[in-house]
PDB file of C-alpha atoms in Angstrom:
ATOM      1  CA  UNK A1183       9.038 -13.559  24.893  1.00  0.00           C
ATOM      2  CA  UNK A1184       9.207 -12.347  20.931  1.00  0.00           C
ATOM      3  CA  UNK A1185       7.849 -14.562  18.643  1.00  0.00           C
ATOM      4  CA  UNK A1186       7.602 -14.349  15.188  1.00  0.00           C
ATOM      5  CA  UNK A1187       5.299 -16.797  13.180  1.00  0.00           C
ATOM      6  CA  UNK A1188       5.807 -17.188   9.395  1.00  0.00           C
ATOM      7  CA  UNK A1189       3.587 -18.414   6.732  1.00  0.00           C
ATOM      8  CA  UNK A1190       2.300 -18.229   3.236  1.00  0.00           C
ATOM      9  CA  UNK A1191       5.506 -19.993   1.147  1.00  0.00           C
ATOM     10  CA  UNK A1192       4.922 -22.986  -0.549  1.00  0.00           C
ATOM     11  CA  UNK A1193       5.759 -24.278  -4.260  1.00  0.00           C
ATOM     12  CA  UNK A1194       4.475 -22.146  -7.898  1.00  0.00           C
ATOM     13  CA  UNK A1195       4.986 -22.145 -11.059  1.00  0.00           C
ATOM     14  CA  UNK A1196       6.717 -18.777 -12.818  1.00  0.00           C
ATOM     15  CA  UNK A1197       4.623 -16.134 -13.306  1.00  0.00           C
ATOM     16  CA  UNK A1198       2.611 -16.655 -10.334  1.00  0.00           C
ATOM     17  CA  UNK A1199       1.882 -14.913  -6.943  1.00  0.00           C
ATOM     18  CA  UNK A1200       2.232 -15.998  -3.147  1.00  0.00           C
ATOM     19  CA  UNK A1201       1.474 -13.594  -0.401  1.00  0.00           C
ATOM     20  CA  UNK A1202       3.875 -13.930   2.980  1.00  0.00           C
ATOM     21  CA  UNK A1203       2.772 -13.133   5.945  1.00  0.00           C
ATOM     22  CA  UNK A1204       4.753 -12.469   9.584  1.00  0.00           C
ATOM     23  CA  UNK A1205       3.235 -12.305  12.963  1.00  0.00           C
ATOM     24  CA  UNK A1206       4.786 -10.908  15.799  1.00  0.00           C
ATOM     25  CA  UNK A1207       4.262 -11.258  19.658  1.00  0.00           C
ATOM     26  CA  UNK A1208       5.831 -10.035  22.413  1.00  0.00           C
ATOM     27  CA  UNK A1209       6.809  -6.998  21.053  1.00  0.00           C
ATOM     28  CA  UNK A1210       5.930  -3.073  20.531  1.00  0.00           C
ATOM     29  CA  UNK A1211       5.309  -3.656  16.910  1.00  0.00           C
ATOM     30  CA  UNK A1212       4.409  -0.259  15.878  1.00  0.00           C
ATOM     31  CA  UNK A1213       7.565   0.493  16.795  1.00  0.00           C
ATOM     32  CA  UNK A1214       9.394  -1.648  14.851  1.00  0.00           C
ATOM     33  CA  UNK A1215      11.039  -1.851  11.855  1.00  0.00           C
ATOM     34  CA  UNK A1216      10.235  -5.117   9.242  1.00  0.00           C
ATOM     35  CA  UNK A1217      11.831  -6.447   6.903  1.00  0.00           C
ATOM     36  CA  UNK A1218      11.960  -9.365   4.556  1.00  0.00           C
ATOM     37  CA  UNK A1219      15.321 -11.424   3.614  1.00  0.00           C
ATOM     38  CA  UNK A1220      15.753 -14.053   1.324  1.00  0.00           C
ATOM     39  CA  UNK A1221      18.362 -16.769   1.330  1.00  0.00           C
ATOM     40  CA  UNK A1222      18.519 -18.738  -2.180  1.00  0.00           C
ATOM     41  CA  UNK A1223      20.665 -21.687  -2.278  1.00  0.00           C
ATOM     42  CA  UNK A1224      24.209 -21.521  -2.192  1.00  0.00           C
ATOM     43  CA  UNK A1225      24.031 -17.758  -1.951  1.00  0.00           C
ATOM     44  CA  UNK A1226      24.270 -15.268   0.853  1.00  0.00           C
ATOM     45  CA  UNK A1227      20.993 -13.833   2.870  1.00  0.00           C
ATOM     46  CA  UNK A1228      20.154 -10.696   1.481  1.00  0.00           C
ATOM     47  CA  UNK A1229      17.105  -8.356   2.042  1.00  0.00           C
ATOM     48  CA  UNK A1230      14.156  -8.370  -0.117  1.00  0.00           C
ATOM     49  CA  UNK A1231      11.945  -5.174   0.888  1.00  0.00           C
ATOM     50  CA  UNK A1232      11.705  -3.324   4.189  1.00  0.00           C
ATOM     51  CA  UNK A1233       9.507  -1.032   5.807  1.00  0.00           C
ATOM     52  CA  UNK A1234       9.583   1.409   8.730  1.00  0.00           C
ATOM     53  CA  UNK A1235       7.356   2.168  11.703  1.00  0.00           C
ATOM     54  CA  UNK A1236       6.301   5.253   9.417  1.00  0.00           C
ATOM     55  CA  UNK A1237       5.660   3.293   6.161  1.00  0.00           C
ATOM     56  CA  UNK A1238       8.707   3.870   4.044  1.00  0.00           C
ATOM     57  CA  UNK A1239       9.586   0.917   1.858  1.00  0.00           C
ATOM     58  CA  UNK A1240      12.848  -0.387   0.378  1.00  0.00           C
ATOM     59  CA  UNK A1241      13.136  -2.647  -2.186  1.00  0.00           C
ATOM     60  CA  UNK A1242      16.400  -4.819  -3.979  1.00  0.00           C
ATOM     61  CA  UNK A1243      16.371  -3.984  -7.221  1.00  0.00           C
ATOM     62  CA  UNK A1244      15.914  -7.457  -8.247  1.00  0.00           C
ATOM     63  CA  UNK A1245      11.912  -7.920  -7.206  1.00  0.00           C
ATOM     64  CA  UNK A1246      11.422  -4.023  -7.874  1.00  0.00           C
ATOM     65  CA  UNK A1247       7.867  -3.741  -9.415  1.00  0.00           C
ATOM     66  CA  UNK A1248       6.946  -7.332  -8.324  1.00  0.00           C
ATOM     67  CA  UNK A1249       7.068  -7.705  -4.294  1.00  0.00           C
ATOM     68  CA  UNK A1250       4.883  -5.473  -2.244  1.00  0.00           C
ATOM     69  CA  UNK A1251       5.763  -4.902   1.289  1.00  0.00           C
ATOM     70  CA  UNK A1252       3.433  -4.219   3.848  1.00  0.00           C
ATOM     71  CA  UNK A1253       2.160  -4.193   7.496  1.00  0.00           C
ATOM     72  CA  UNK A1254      -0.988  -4.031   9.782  1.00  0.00           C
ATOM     73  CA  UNK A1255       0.274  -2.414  13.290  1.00  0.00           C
ATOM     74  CA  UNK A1256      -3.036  -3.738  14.258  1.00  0.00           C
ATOM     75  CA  UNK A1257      -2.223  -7.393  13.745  1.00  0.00           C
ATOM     76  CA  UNK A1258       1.089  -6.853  14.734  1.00  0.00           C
ATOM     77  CA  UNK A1259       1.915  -8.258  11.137  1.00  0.00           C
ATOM     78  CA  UNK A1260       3.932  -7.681   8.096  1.00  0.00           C
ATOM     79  CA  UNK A1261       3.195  -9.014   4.390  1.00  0.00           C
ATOM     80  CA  UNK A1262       5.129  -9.732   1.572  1.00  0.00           C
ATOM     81  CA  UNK A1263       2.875  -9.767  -1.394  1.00  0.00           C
ATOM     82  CA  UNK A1264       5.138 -11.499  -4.576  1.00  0.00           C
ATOM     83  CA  UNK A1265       3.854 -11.086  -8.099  1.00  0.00           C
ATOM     84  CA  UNK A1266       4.809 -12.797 -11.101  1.00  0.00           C
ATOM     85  CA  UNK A1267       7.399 -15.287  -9.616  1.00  0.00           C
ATOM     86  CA  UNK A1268      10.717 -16.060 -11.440  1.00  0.00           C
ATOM     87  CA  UNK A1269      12.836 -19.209 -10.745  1.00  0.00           C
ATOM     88  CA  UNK A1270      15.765 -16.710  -8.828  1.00  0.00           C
ATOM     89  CA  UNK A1271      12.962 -15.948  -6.699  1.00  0.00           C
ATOM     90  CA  UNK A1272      13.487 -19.220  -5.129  1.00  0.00           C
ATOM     91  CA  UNK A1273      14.704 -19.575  -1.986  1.00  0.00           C
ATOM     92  CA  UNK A1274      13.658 -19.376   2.232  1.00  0.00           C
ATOM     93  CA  UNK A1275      12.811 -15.962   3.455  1.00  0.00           C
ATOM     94  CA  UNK A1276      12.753 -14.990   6.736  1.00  0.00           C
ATOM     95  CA  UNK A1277      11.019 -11.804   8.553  1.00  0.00           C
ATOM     96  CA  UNK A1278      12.990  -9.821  10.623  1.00  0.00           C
ATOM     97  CA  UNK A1279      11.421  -7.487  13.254  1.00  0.00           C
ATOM     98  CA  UNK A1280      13.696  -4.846  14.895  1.00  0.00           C
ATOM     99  CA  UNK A1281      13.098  -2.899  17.793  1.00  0.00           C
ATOM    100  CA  UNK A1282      15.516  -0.628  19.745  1.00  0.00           C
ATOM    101  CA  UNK A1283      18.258  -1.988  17.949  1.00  0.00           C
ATOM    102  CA  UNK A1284      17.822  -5.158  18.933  1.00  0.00           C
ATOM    103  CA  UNK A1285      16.742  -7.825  15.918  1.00  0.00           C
ATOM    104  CA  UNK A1286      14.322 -10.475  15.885  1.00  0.00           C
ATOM    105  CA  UNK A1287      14.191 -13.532  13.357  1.00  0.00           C
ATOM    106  CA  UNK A1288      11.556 -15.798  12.145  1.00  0.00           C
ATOM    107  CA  UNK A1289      12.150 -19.819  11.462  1.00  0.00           C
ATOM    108  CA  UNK A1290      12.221 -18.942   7.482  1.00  0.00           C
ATOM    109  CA  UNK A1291       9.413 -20.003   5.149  1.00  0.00           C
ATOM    110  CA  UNK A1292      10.456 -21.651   1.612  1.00  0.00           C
ATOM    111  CA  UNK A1293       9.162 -20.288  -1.546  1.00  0.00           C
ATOM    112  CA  UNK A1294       9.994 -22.444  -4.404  1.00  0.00           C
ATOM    113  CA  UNK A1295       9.152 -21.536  -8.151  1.00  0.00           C
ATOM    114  CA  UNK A1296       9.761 -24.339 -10.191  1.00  0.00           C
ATOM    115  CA  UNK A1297       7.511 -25.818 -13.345  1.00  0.00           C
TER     116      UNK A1297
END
C-alpha cells in the first residue's frame, strides 16, 4: 500500500522560511517522479516545483528563486525548501508521487503566511 506522509507547514510571518517534507512508502521511489502543488483559497491546484527520477527541476514562475525542490532516494523523500514567504504563498500543498503513470497524493499540509 502507497503512503505518502506530509509535514513541515505551519503558520509565518512574510519573509520567512519553512522547509516541507514528503515521505513515501510502498513504492519504487527512485523511480518516481515528485512534485509539489499548492491549492490557495478560492483558487485552482496548481504545481509549485517538480523534480524527476534524474534530478531535473521545474518551477512556476511565481516562487522562482524562492522554493527549492529536492529529494533523498534514500529516504524515499522529497523536500520543498520555501524562502522568504509572501502572503500568496498561502495556501495547502500537497506532494504528489508518480510512478508508471499512475499518481499518488498526500493528505495536504497548510502553510499560512500571515503577520
Amino acid at each position: 500500500q502507497v503512503q505518502l506522509v506530509e509535514s513541515g507547514g505551519g503558520l509565518v510571518q512574510p519573509g520567512g522560511s519553512l522547509r516541507l517534507s514528503c515521505a513515501a512508502s510502498g513504492i519504487i521511489f527512485r523511480f518516481a517522479v515528485t512534485t509539489w502543488y499548492r491549492q490557495g483559497p478560492g483558487k485552482q491546484r496548481e504545481l509549485a516545483a517538480g523534480i524527476t527520477s534524474g534530478g531535473s527541476t521545474t518551477y512556476a514562475d511565481s516562487v522562482k528563486g524562492r522554493f527549492t525542490i529536492s529529494r533523498d532516494n534514500a529516504k524515499n523523500t522529497v523536500y520543498l525548501q520555501m524562502n522568504n514567504l509572501k502572503p500568496e504563498d498561502t495556501a495547502v500543498y500537497y506532494c504528489n508521487v508518480k510512478v508508471v503513470d499512475i499518481n499518488y497524493w498526500g493528505q495536504g499540509t497548510q502553510v499560512t503566511v500571515s503577520s
